[in-house]
């Protein structure tokens, strides 16, 4: 699976790439946070619920998983999921420790979609169809502040647009250095 950096489609004040974040006092599991504008964050891989061909289609259920660049403190997975409702913040936050694959009622919170968002960008949506009989939310995903951190959460209106930057393999870089 190719790795992609997920970076804000709105530059500057729109912030940078998505990465693992650790809110104070609640280190594990990590949350899906956005870095500052000069930082592409941590790459992700997308995997589809209905195929192994590595092709990710718009509006289909997918898992999103961070590929950490260094060892982590948490033993939880880096697969995205929607957390239980946070009554104090009034938010459904996007966190990690989701379950990869195995579509159905047990994994409902771990499935996301990519939709077109504007001319160049894409948006994430939580609207799982992996369990036909399960009641589920259907919301685009936006950004919200949590203390001094910017995090992803389900939105009541339009989601935030992102672009996907393919991570260059380190093999290419080594070839350049040798020549």
N, CA and C atoms as an extended XYZ file, in Angstrom:
537
Properties=species:S:1:pos:R:3:atomname:S:1:resname:S:1:resid:I:1 pbc="F F F"
N         0.844       -1.203        0.000 N   UNK     1
C         0.000        0.000        0.000 CA  UNK     1
C         0.879        1.252        0.000 C   UNK     1
N         0.622        2.177       -0.916 N   UNK     2
C         1.385        3.434       -0.878 CA  UNK     2
C         1.030        4.243        0.366 C   UNK     2
N         1.998        5.029        0.818 N   UNK     3
C         1.783        5.879        1.987 CA  UNK     3
C         1.571        7.316        1.533 C   UNK     3
N         0.648        8.013        2.203 N   UNK     4
C         0.332        9.397        1.855 CA  UNK     4
C         0.375       10.276        3.096 C   UNK     4
N         0.873       11.488        2.915 N   UNK     5
C         0.689       12.518        3.932 CA  UNK     5
C        -0.655       13.183        3.655 C   UNK     5
N        -1.431       13.417        4.705 N   UNK     6
C        -2.731       14.073        4.573 CA  UNK     6
C        -2.551       15.504        5.065 C   UNK     6
N        -2.590       16.451        4.118 N   UNK     7
C        -2.225       17.834        4.409 CA  UNK     7
C        -3.404       18.748        4.081 C   UNK     7
N        -3.599       19.784        4.876 N   UNK     8
C        -4.688       20.728        4.631 CA  UNK     8
C        -4.633       21.269        3.207 C   UNK     8
N        -5.787       21.292        2.529 N   UNK     9
C        -5.853       21.862        1.181 CA  UNK     9
C        -5.846       23.388        1.240 C   UNK     9
N        -6.084       23.930        2.430 N   UNK    10
C        -6.036       25.384        2.619 CA  UNK    10
C        -4.711       25.696        3.286 C   UNK    10
N        -3.876       26.485        2.607 N   UNK    11
C        -2.510       26.701        3.078 CA  UNK    11
C        -2.440       27.744        4.177 C   UNK    11
N        -1.283       27.825        4.789 N   UNK    12
C        -1.036       28.873        5.776 CA  UNK    12
C        -1.831       28.643        7.037 C   UNK    12
N        -2.815       29.498        7.252 N   UNK    13
C        -3.624       29.408        8.468 CA  UNK    13
C        -4.403       28.099        8.534 C   UNK    13
N        -4.537       27.424        7.386 N   UNK    14
C        -5.253       26.147        7.367 CA  UNK    14
C        -4.505       25.017        8.032 C   UNK    14
N        -3.243       25.267        8.391 N   UNK    15
C        -2.483       24.242        9.096 CA  UNK    15
C        -1.807       23.261        8.156 C   UNK    15
N        -1.171       22.257        8.745 N   UNK    16
C        -0.369       21.309        7.988 CA  UNK    16
C        -0.984       19.934        7.909 C   UNK    16
N        -0.133       18.919        8.141 N   UNK    17
C        -0.543       17.539        7.962 CA  UNK    17
C        -1.081       16.901        9.226 C   UNK    17
N        -1.727       15.752        9.037 N   UNK    18
C        -2.300       15.013       10.158 CA  UNK    18
C        -1.259       14.090       10.773 C   UNK    18
N        -1.372       13.884       12.075 N   UNK    19
C        -0.390       13.090       12.806 CA  UNK    19
C        -1.029       12.540       14.071 C   UNK    19
N        -0.295       11.659       14.735 N   UNK    20
C        -0.709       11.179       16.045 CA  UNK    20
C        -0.526       12.289       17.068 C   UNK    20
N        -1.522       12.509       17.906 N   UNK    21
C        -1.419       13.507       18.963 CA  UNK    21
C        -1.729       12.871       20.306 C   UNK    21
N        -1.171       13.434       21.363 N   UNK    22
C        -1.455       12.918       22.709 CA  UNK    22
C        -1.953       14.047       23.588 C   UNK    22
N        -3.260       14.082       23.861 N   UNK    23
C        -3.787       15.135       24.733 CA  UNK    23
C        -3.205       14.985       26.132 C   UNK    23
N        -3.034       16.091       26.810 N   UNK    24
C        -2.458       16.042       28.160 CA  UNK    24
C        -3.381       15.265       29.087 C   UNK    24
N        -2.789       14.454       29.934 N   UNK    25
C        -3.550       13.699       30.914 CA  UNK    25
C        -4.240       12.477       30.362 C   UNK    25
N        -4.111       12.232       29.053 N   UNK    26
C        -4.831       11.117       28.442 CA  UNK    26
C        -4.010       10.575       27.279 C   UNK    26
N        -2.817       10.027       27.555 N   UNK    27
C        -1.871        9.777       26.470 CA  UNK    27
C        -2.237        8.667       25.486 C   UNK    27
N        -2.941        7.622       25.936 N   UNK    28
C        -3.254        6.514       25.029 CA  UNK    28
C        -4.744        6.216       25.057 C   UNK    28
N        -5.380        5.895       23.954 N   UNK    29
C        -4.779        5.890       22.621 CA  UNK    29
C        -4.532        7.311       22.120 C   UNK    29
N        -3.673        7.422       21.111 N   UNK    30
C        -3.425        8.743       20.540 CA  UNK    30
C        -4.639        9.213       19.740 C   UNK    30
N        -4.673       10.500       19.476 N   UNK    31
C        -5.773       11.087       18.717 CA  UNK    31
C        -5.264       11.515       17.345 C   UNK    31
N        -6.203       11.807       16.444 N   UNK    32
C        -5.830       12.315       15.119 CA  UNK    32
C        -5.772       13.832       15.216 C   UNK    32
N        -4.566       14.362       15.127 N   UNK    33
C        -4.333       15.792       15.319 CA  UNK    33
C        -3.713       16.387       14.063 C   UNK    33
N        -3.777       17.718       13.980 N   UNK    34
C        -3.190       18.413       12.836 CA  UNK    34
C        -1.984       19.217       13.289 C   UNK    34
N        -0.898       19.095       12.533 N   UNK    35
C         0.328       19.817       12.843 CA  UNK    35
C         0.284       21.220       12.254 C   UNK    35
N         1.336       21.994       12.553 N   UNK    36
C         1.429       23.358       12.010 CA  UNK    36
C         1.690       23.328       10.508 C   UNK    36
N         1.547       24.494        9.878 N   UNK    37
C         1.501       24.539        8.417 CA  UNK    37
C         2.771       24.081        7.719 C   UNK    37
N         3.929       24.094        8.406 N   UNK    38
C         5.159       23.697        7.716 CA  UNK    38
C         5.493       22.222        7.941 C   UNK    38
N         4.555       21.462        8.473 N   UNK    39
C         4.813       20.078        8.869 CA  UNK    39
C         3.789       19.166        8.192 C   UNK    39
N         4.273       18.205        7.390 N   UNK    40
C         3.366       17.307        6.669 CA  UNK    40
C         2.774       16.204        7.537 C   UNK    40
N         3.251       16.079        8.779 N   UNK    41
C         2.665       15.096        9.683 CA  UNK    41
C         3.245       13.703        9.499 C   UNK    41
N         2.413       12.703        9.724 N   UNK    42
C         2.801       11.291        9.659 CA  UNK    42
C         2.012       10.645        8.524 C   UNK    42
N         2.668        9.813        7.692 N   UNK    43
C         1.925        9.223        6.571 CA  UNK    43
C         0.876        8.207        7.025 C   UNK    43
N        -0.118        8.008        6.159 N   UNK    44
C        -1.163        7.015        6.397 CA  UNK    44
C        -1.207        6.038        5.227 C   UNK    44
N        -1.805        4.885        5.477 N   UNK    45
C        -2.200        3.997        4.391 CA  UNK    45
C        -3.713        3.839        4.457 C   UNK    45
N        -4.312        3.700        3.277 N   UNK    46
C        -5.750        3.483        3.157 CA  UNK    46
C        -5.966        2.028        2.750 C   UNK    46
N        -6.933        1.361        3.363 N   UNK    47
C        -7.280        0.019        2.905 CA  UNK    47
C        -8.792       -0.107        2.824 C   UNK    47
N        -9.237       -0.788        1.774 N   UNK    48
C       -10.653       -0.843        1.438 CA  UNK    48
C       -11.338       -2.007        2.141 C   UNK    48
N       -12.642       -1.866        2.373 N   UNK    49
C       -13.390       -2.931        3.053 CA  UNK    49
C       -13.711       -4.078        2.111 C   UNK    49
N       -13.752       -3.811        0.810 N   UNK    50
C       -14.314       -4.812       -0.097 CA  UNK    50
C       -13.323       -5.322       -1.127 C   UNK    50
N       -12.052       -4.950       -1.023 N   UNK    51
C       -11.117       -5.455       -2.020 CA  UNK    51
C        -9.715       -5.424       -1.464 C   UNK    51
N        -8.866       -6.238       -2.057 N   UNK    52
C        -7.465       -6.253       -1.663 CA  UNK    52
C        -6.591       -5.720       -2.785 C   UNK    52
N        -7.201       -5.055       -3.762 N   UNK    53
C        -6.417       -4.633       -4.930 CA  UNK    53
C        -5.650       -3.341       -4.672 C   UNK    53
N        -5.758       -2.803       -3.456 N   UNK    54
C        -4.994       -1.608       -3.129 CA  UNK    54
C        -5.584       -0.335       -3.693 C   UNK    54
N        -6.706       -0.450       -4.424 N   UNK    55
C        -7.334        0.740       -4.995 CA  UNK    55
C        -8.360        1.271       -4.001 C   UNK    55
N        -8.272        2.556       -3.705 N   UNK    56
C        -9.237        3.170       -2.794 CA  UNK    56
C       -10.212        4.000       -3.616 C   UNK    56
N       -11.481        3.666       -3.522 N   UNK    57
C       -12.488        4.361       -4.321 CA  UNK    57
C       -13.202        5.409       -3.476 C   UNK    57
N       -13.600        6.495       -4.131 N   UNK    58
C       -14.375        7.520       -3.436 CA  UNK    58
C       -15.674        6.911       -2.913 C   UNK    58
N       -16.126        7.408       -1.786 N   UNK    59
C       -17.420        7.028       -1.205 CA  UNK    59
C       -17.522        5.556       -0.840 C   UNK    59
N       -16.398        4.879       -0.648 N   UNK    60
C       -16.461        3.492       -0.187 CA  UNK    60
C       -15.807        3.404        1.189 C   UNK    60
N       -16.204        2.406        1.959 N   UNK    61
C       -15.689        2.278        3.326 CA  UNK    61
C       -14.219        1.869        3.315 C   UNK    61
N       -13.408        2.621        4.055 N   UNK    62
C       -11.978        2.333        4.141 CA  UNK    62
C       -11.504        2.448        5.586 C   UNK    62
N       -10.406        1.757        5.862 N   UNK    63
C        -9.656        2.009        7.095 CA  UNK    63
C        -8.529        2.975        6.776 C   UNK    63
N        -8.201        3.817        7.747 N   UNK    64
C        -7.086        4.759        7.625 CA  UNK    64
C        -6.148        4.466        8.789 C   UNK    64
N        -4.873        4.296        8.475 N   UNK    65
C        -3.921        3.862        9.504 CA  UNK    65
C        -2.636        4.673        9.394 C   UNK    65
N        -2.230        5.291       10.493 N   UNK    66
C        -0.941        5.982       10.502 CA  UNK    66
C         0.196        4.962       10.430 C   UNK    66
N         1.267        5.338        9.729 N   UNK    67
C         2.490        4.533        9.685 CA  UNK    67
C         3.536        5.311       10.480 C   UNK    67
N         3.692        5.007       11.776 N   UNK    68
C         4.546        5.835       12.630 CA  UNK    68
C         5.988        5.844       12.142 C   UNK    68
N         6.624        6.998       12.280 N   UNK    69
C         7.995        7.170       11.821 CA  UNK    69
C         8.994        6.764       12.893 C   UNK    69
N         8.534        6.611       14.121 N   UNK    70
C         9.440        6.238       15.225 CA  UNK    70
C         8.640        5.429       16.245 C   UNK    70
N         9.335        4.743       17.165 N   UNK    71
C         8.613        3.929       18.158 CA  UNK    71
C         7.631        4.768       18.980 C   UNK    71
N         6.527        4.122       19.398 N   UNK    72
C         5.471        4.824       20.125 CA  UNK    72
C         5.410        4.342       21.566 C   UNK    72
N         4.846        5.187       22.422 N   UNK    73
C         4.635        4.815       23.822 CA  UNK    73
C         3.391        3.950       23.977 C   UNK    73
N         2.400        4.159       23.115 N   UNK    74
C         1.122        3.452       23.245 CA  UNK    74
C         1.202        2.078       22.583 C   UNK    74
N         0.509        1.111       23.189 N   UNK    75
C         0.440       -0.224       22.593 CA  UNK    75
C        -0.795       -0.366       21.711 C   UNK    75
N        -1.596        0.669       21.632 N   UNK    76
C        -2.837        0.641       20.857 CA  UNK    76
C        -2.519        0.708       19.361 C   UNK    76
N        -3.501        0.376       18.516 N   UNK    77
C        -3.277        0.440       17.066 CA  UNK    77
C        -3.259        1.900       16.606 C   UNK    77
N        -2.773        2.124       15.387 N   UNK    78
C        -2.784        3.475       14.812 CA  UNK    78
C        -3.895        3.617       13.768 C   UNK    78
N        -4.867        2.701       13.810 N   UNK    79
C        -6.025        2.754       12.908 CA  UNK    79
C        -7.025        3.773       13.449 C   UNK    79
N        -7.509        4.652       12.563 N   UNK    80
C        -8.464        5.681       12.984 CA  UNK    80
C        -9.787        5.061       13.395 C   UNK    80
N       -10.437        5.704       14.372 N   UNK    81
C       -11.816        5.344       14.700 CA  UNK    81
C       -12.512        6.551       15.316 C   UNK    81
N       -13.830        6.501       15.350 N   UNK    82
C       -14.606        7.553       16.008 CA  UNK    82
C       -14.777        7.158       17.471 C   UNK    82
N       -14.403        8.056       18.357 N   UNK    83
C       -14.468        7.791       19.794 CA  UNK    83
C       -15.907        7.900       20.292 C   UNK    83
N       -16.135        7.427       21.505 N   UNK    84
C       -17.418        7.651       22.167 CA  UNK    84
C       -17.653        9.158       22.299 C   UNK    84
N       -18.902        9.530       22.403 N   UNK    85
C       -19.254       10.951       22.491 CA  UNK    85
C       -18.609       11.594       23.712 C   UNK    85
N       -17.966       12.741       23.478 N   UNK    86
C       -17.325       13.500       24.559 CA  UNK    86
C       -18.321       14.562       25.027 C   UNK    86
N       -18.986       14.295       26.142 N   UNK    87
C       -20.037       15.208       26.608 CA  UNK    87
C       -19.480       16.567       26.999 C   UNK    87
N       -18.283       16.594       27.585 N   UNK    88
C       -17.741       17.882       28.045 CA  UNK    88
C       -17.427       18.792       26.866 C   UNK    88
N       -16.974       18.213       25.753 N   UNK    89
C       -16.642       19.027       24.574 CA  UNK    89
C       -17.800       19.084       23.588 C   UNK    89
N       -18.770       18.187       23.748 N   UNK    90
C       -19.856       18.115       22.781 CA  UNK    90
C       -19.393       17.635       21.417 C   UNK    90
N       -18.412       16.719       21.400 N   UNK    91
C       -17.798       16.288       20.139 CA  UNK    91
C       -17.722       14.770       20.039 C   UNK    91
N       -17.729       14.322       18.790 N   UNK    92
C       -17.315       12.961       18.462 CA  UNK    92
C       -15.910       13.096       17.874 C   UNK    92
N       -14.878       12.839       18.663 N   UNK    93
C       -13.502       12.984       18.188 CA  UNK    93
C       -13.074       11.774       17.363 C   UNK    93
N       -12.119       12.008       16.462 N   UNK    94
C       -11.486       10.899       15.739 CA  UNK    94
C       -10.181       10.563       16.466 C   UNK    94
N       -10.066        9.317       16.893 N   UNK    95
C        -8.888        8.875       17.648 CA  UNK    95
C        -8.293        7.647       16.951 C   UNK    95
N        -7.309        7.007       17.604 N   UNK    96
C        -6.762        5.768       17.059 CA  UNK    96
C        -7.210        4.594       17.928 C   UNK    96
N        -6.622        3.440       17.681 N   UNK    97
C        -6.985        2.170       18.311 CA  UNK    97
C        -8.221        1.561       17.670 C   UNK    97
N        -8.417        1.872       16.381 N   UNK    98
C        -9.465        1.215       15.616 CA  UNK    98
C        -9.064       -0.203       15.241 C   UNK    98
N        -9.981       -0.898       14.576 N   UNK    99
C        -9.757       -2.281       14.145 CA  UNK    99
C        -9.687       -2.294       12.625 C   UNK    99
N        -8.627       -2.905       12.093 N   UNK   100
C        -8.453       -2.955       10.641 CA  UNK   100
C        -9.167       -4.178       10.078 C   UNK   100
N        -9.908       -3.965        8.975 N   UNK   101
C       -10.573       -5.072        8.301 CA  UNK   101
C       -11.799       -5.565        9.048 C   UNK   101
N       -12.251       -6.786        8.681 N   UNK   102
C       -13.364       -7.450        9.357 CA  UNK   102
C       -14.618       -6.573        9.420 C   UNK   102
N       -15.128       -6.115        8.243 N   UNK   103
C       -16.275       -5.192        8.245 CA  UNK   103
C       -17.506       -5.790        8.926 C   UNK   103
N       -18.145       -5.004        9.770 N   UNK   104
C       -19.347       -5.468       10.451 CA  UNK   104
C       -19.633       -4.633       11.677 C   UNK   104
N       -20.564       -5.107       12.495 N   UNK   105
C       -21.018       -4.341       13.654 CA  UNK   105
C       -19.886       -4.061       14.642 C   UNK   105
N       -18.964       -5.024       14.795 N   UNK   106
C       -17.898       -4.872       15.793 CA  UNK   106
C       -16.863       -3.826       15.400 C   UNK   106
N       -16.790       -3.515       14.102 N   UNK   107
C       -15.752       -2.590       13.629 CA  UNK   107
C       -16.353       -1.294       13.087 C   UNK   107
N       -17.626       -1.072       13.388 N   UNK   108
C       -18.368        0.041       12.774 CA  UNK   108
C       -17.648        1.385       12.878 C   UNK   108
N       -17.044        1.659       14.034 N   UNK   109
C       -16.451        2.986       14.257 CA  UNK   109
C       -15.126        3.180       13.524 C   UNK   109
N       -14.593        2.126       12.891 N   UNK   110
C       -13.276        2.215       12.245 CA  UNK   110
C       -13.343        2.448       10.732 C   UNK   110
N       -14.530        2.687       10.183 N   UNK   111
C       -14.663        2.827        8.726 CA  UNK   111
C       -14.956        4.267        8.339 C   UNK   111
N       -14.187        4.758        7.385 N   UNK   112
C       -14.320        6.140        6.914 CA  UNK   112
C       -14.470        6.143        5.400 C   UNK   112
N       -14.789        7.309        4.854 N   UNK   113
C       -14.878        7.466        3.403 CA  UNK   113
C       -14.105        8.689        2.973 C   UNK   113
N       -13.651        8.655        1.738 N   UNK   114
C       -13.036        9.829        1.117 CA  UNK   114
C       -14.025       10.346        0.087 C   UNK   114
N       -14.334       11.636        0.165 N   UNK   115
C       -15.232       12.273       -0.799 CA  UNK   115
C       -14.502       13.447       -1.432 C   UNK   115
N       -14.955       13.831       -2.609 N   UNK   116
C       -14.405       15.030       -3.246 CA  UNK   116
C       -14.716       16.242       -2.378 C   UNK   116
N       -13.749       17.130       -2.202 N   UNK   117
C       -13.977       18.330       -1.397 CA  UNK   117
C       -13.395       19.536       -2.092 C   UNK   117
N       -14.195       20.234       -2.870 N   UNK   118
C       -13.669       21.382       -3.599 CA  UNK   118
C       -12.964       20.946       -4.873 C   UNK   118
N       -12.205       21.861       -5.459 N   UNK   119
C       -11.591       21.613       -6.765 CA  UNK   119
C       -10.453       20.598       -6.664 C   UNK   119
N        -9.567       20.815       -5.699 N   UNK   120
C        -8.366       19.988       -5.607 CA  UNK   120
C        -8.394       19.001       -4.462 C   UNK   120
N        -9.214       19.279       -3.467 N   UNK   121
C        -9.097       18.529       -2.226 CA  UNK   121
C       -10.076       17.385       -2.078 C   UNK   121
N        -9.920       16.722       -0.957 N   UNK   122
C       -10.810       15.640       -0.553 CA  UNK   122
C       -11.247       15.890        0.881 C   UNK   122
N       -12.388       15.305        1.235 N   UNK   123
C       -12.851       15.376        2.617 CA  UNK   123
C       -13.021       13.964        3.138 C   UNK   123
N       -12.905       13.833        4.444 N   UNK   124
C       -13.216       12.558        5.075 CA  UNK   124
C       -14.649       12.600        5.580 C   UNK   124
N       -15.293       11.449        5.518 N   UNK   125
C       -16.664       11.342        5.993 CA  UNK   125
C       -16.772       10.065        6.816 C   UNK   125
N       -17.575       10.142        7.866 N   UNK   126
C       -17.887        8.949        8.643 CA  UNK   126
C       -19.336        8.616        8.363 C   UNK   126
N       -19.544        7.548        7.604 N   UNK   127
C       -20.909        7.174        7.220 CA  UNK   127
C       -20.884        5.693        6.862 C   UNK   127
N       -20.573        4.835        7.838 N   UNK   128
C       -20.261        3.439        7.518 CA  UNK   128
C       -21.450        2.662        6.977 C   UNK   128
N       -21.168        1.835        5.965 N   UNK   129
C       -22.192        0.973        5.382 CA  UNK   129
C       -21.833       -0.498        5.567 C   UNK   129
N       -20.852       -0.774        6.443 N   UNK   130
C       -20.380       -2.155        6.593 CA  UNK   130
C       -21.347       -3.028        7.386 C   UNK   130
N       -22.338       -2.409        8.009 N   UNK   131
C       -23.333       -3.170        8.774 CA  UNK   131
C       -24.698       -2.572        8.462 C   UNK   131
N       -25.451       -3.249        7.609 N   UNK   132
C       -26.720       -2.700        7.134 CA  UNK   132
C       -27.751       -2.479        8.221 C   UNK   132
N       -27.683       -3.258        9.292 N   UNK   133
C       -28.706       -3.170       10.338 CA  UNK   133
C       -28.298       -2.258       11.488 C   UNK   133
N       -27.051       -1.742       11.451 N   UNK   134
C       -26.572       -0.926       12.574 CA  UNK   134
C       -26.974        0.532       12.403 C   UNK   134
N       -27.513        1.156       13.449 N   UNK   135
C       -27.715        2.605       13.356 CA  UNK   135
C       -26.353        3.282       13.388 C   UNK   135
N       -26.134        4.217       12.494 N   UNK   136
C       -24.822        4.868       12.464 CA  UNK   136
C       -24.977        6.337       12.131 C   UNK   136
N       -24.037        7.107       12.587 N   UNK   137
C       -23.976        8.524       12.244 CA  UNK   137
C       -23.558        8.665       10.792 C   UNK   137
N       -23.783        9.844       10.232 N   UNK   138
C       -23.318       10.111        8.878 CA  UNK   138
C       -22.910       11.575        8.831 C   UNK   138
N       -21.622       11.830        9.035 N   UNK   139
C       -21.116       13.204        9.129 CA  UNK   139
C       -19.809       13.355        8.379 C   UNK   139
N       -19.605       14.562        7.829 N   UNK   140
C       -18.280       14.896        7.335 CA  UNK   140
C       -17.377       15.168        8.538 C   UNK   140
N       -16.072       15.162        8.289 N   UNK   141
C       -15.109       15.327        9.376 CA  UNK   141
C       -14.401       16.662        9.235 C   UNK   141
N       -14.419       17.416       10.326 N   UNK   142
C       -13.805       18.740       10.328 CA  UNK   142
C       -12.726       18.835       11.390 C   UNK   142
N       -12.306       20.069       11.662 N   UNK   143
C       -11.264       20.314       12.669 CA  UNK   143
C       -11.857       21.078       13.836 C   UNK   143
N       -11.396       20.750       15.030 N   UNK   144
C       -11.828       21.477       16.220 CA  UNK   144
C       -10.655       21.645       17.164 C   UNK   144
N       -10.671       22.734       17.919 N   UNK   145
C        -9.612       22.956       18.899 CA  UNK   145
C        -9.900       22.172       20.168 C   UNK   145
N        -8.837       21.631       20.746 N   UNK   146
C        -8.923       20.953       22.034 CA  UNK   146
C        -7.717       21.433       22.830 C   UNK   146
N        -7.914       22.460       23.631 N   UNK   147
C        -6.772       23.100       24.284 CA  UNK   147
C        -5.894       23.743       23.223 C   UNK   147
N        -4.607       23.395       23.215 N   UNK   148
C        -3.728       23.985       22.201 CA  UNK   148
C        -3.520       23.039       21.019 C   UNK   148
N        -4.345       22.017       20.933 N   UNK   149
C        -4.230       21.044       19.853 CA  UNK   149
C        -5.390       21.214       18.879 C   UNK   149
N        -5.122       21.012       17.586 N   UNK   150
C        -6.199       20.975       16.593 CA  UNK   150
C        -6.437       19.508       16.248 C   UNK   150
N        -7.677       19.078       16.418 N   UNK   151
C        -8.013       17.664       16.248 CA  UNK   151
C        -9.121       17.477       15.231 C   UNK   151
N        -9.226       16.264       14.703 N   UNK   152
C       -10.344       15.932       13.827 CA  UNK   152
C       -11.527       15.453       14.657 C   UNK   152
N       -12.718       15.864       14.218 N   UNK   153
C       -13.956       15.463       14.884 CA  UNK   153
C       -15.066       15.436       13.848 C   UNK   153
N       -16.138       14.718       14.149 N   UNK   154
C       -17.297       14.755       13.268 CA  UNK   154
C       -17.856       16.167       13.270 C   UNK   154
N       -18.275       16.610       12.089 N   UNK   155
C       -18.749       17.980       11.925 CA  UNK   155
C       -20.250       17.981       11.688 C   UNK   155
N       -20.908       19.041       12.137 N   UNK   156
C       -22.340       19.162       11.858 CA  UNK   156
C       -22.575       19.827       10.505 C   UNK   156
N       -21.518       20.427        9.939 N   UNK   157
C       -21.681       20.999        8.598 CA  UNK   157
C       -20.604       20.446        7.670 C   UNK   157
N       -19.957       21.308        6.891 N   UNK   158
C       -18.988       20.823        5.922 CA  UNK   158
C       -17.685       20.404        6.578 C   UNK   158
N       -17.103       19.340        6.065 N   UNK   159
C       -15.812       18.887        6.555 CA  UNK   159
C       -14.690       19.779        6.054 C   UNK   159
N       -13.473       19.482        6.519 N   UNK   160
C       -12.292       20.256        6.137 CA  UNK   160
C       -11.619       19.581        4.943 C   UNK   160
N       -11.192       20.382        3.933 N   UNK   161
C       -10.565       19.763        2.758 CA  UNK   161
C        -9.076       19.462        2.966 C   UNK   161
N        -8.664       18.299        2.481 N   UNK   162
C        -7.268       17.872        2.563 CA  UNK   162
C        -6.775       17.441        1.187 C   UNK   162
N        -5.463       17.454        1.022 N   UNK   163
C        -4.859       16.843       -0.152 CA  UNK   163
C        -3.981       15.695        0.324 C   UNK   163
N        -3.713       14.758       -0.581 N   UNK   164
C        -2.881       13.602       -0.254 CA  UNK   164
C        -1.564       13.722       -1.001 C   UNK   164
N        -0.472       13.744       -0.258 N   UNK   165
C         0.863       13.823       -0.858 CA  UNK   165
C         1.534       12.472       -0.715 C   UNK   165
N         1.833       11.855       -1.844 N   UNK   166
C         2.432       10.520       -1.792 CA  UNK   166
C         3.818       10.595       -1.169 C   UNK   166
N         4.073        9.699       -0.237 N   UNK   167
C         5.394        9.658        0.399 CA  UNK   167
C         6.379        9.030       -0.577 C   UNK   167
N         7.492        9.725       -0.800 N   UNK   168
C         8.529        9.163       -1.666 CA  UNK   168
C         9.247        8.057       -0.909 C   UNK   168
N         9.553        6.976       -1.610 N   UNK   169
C        10.256        5.891       -0.918 CA  UNK   169
C        11.702        6.287       -0.668 C   UNK   169
N        12.266        5.749        0.395 N   UNK   170
C        13.645        6.096        0.738 CA  UNK   170
C        14.625        5.514       -0.272 C   UNK   170
N        14.186        4.515       -1.045 N   UNK   171
C        15.065        3.956       -2.074 CA  UNK   171
C        15.440        5.012       -3.100 C   UNK   171
N        14.451        5.790       -3.523 N   UNK   172
C        14.722        6.851       -4.494 CA  UNK   172
C        15.751        7.828       -3.947 C   UNK   172
N        15.623        8.153       -2.685 N   UNK   173
C        16.530        9.127       -2.080 CA  UNK   173
C        17.957        8.576       -2.060 C   UNK   173
N        18.107        7.297       -1.733 N   UNK   174
C        19.442        6.695       -1.696 CA  UNK   174
C        20.094        6.727       -3.073 C   UNK   174
N        19.308        6.495       -4.119 N   UNK   175
C        19.864        6.512       -5.472 CA  UNK   175
C        20.398        7.892       -5.817 C   UNK   175
N        19.690        8.910       -5.395 N   UNK   176
C        20.134       10.272       -5.683 CA  UNK   176
C        21.460       10.558       -4.984 C   UNK   176
N        21.596       10.099       -3.768 N   UNK   177
C        22.814       10.366       -2.998 CA  UNK   177
C        24.018        9.675       -3.634 C   UNK   177
N        23.816        8.457       -4.155 N   UNK   178
C        24.933        7.695       -4.712 CA  UNK   178
C        25.508        8.321       -5.970 C   UNK   178
N        24.672        8.883       -6.821 N   UNK   179
C        25.157        9.338       -8.128 CA  UNK   179
C        26.023       10.578       -8.017 C   UNK   179
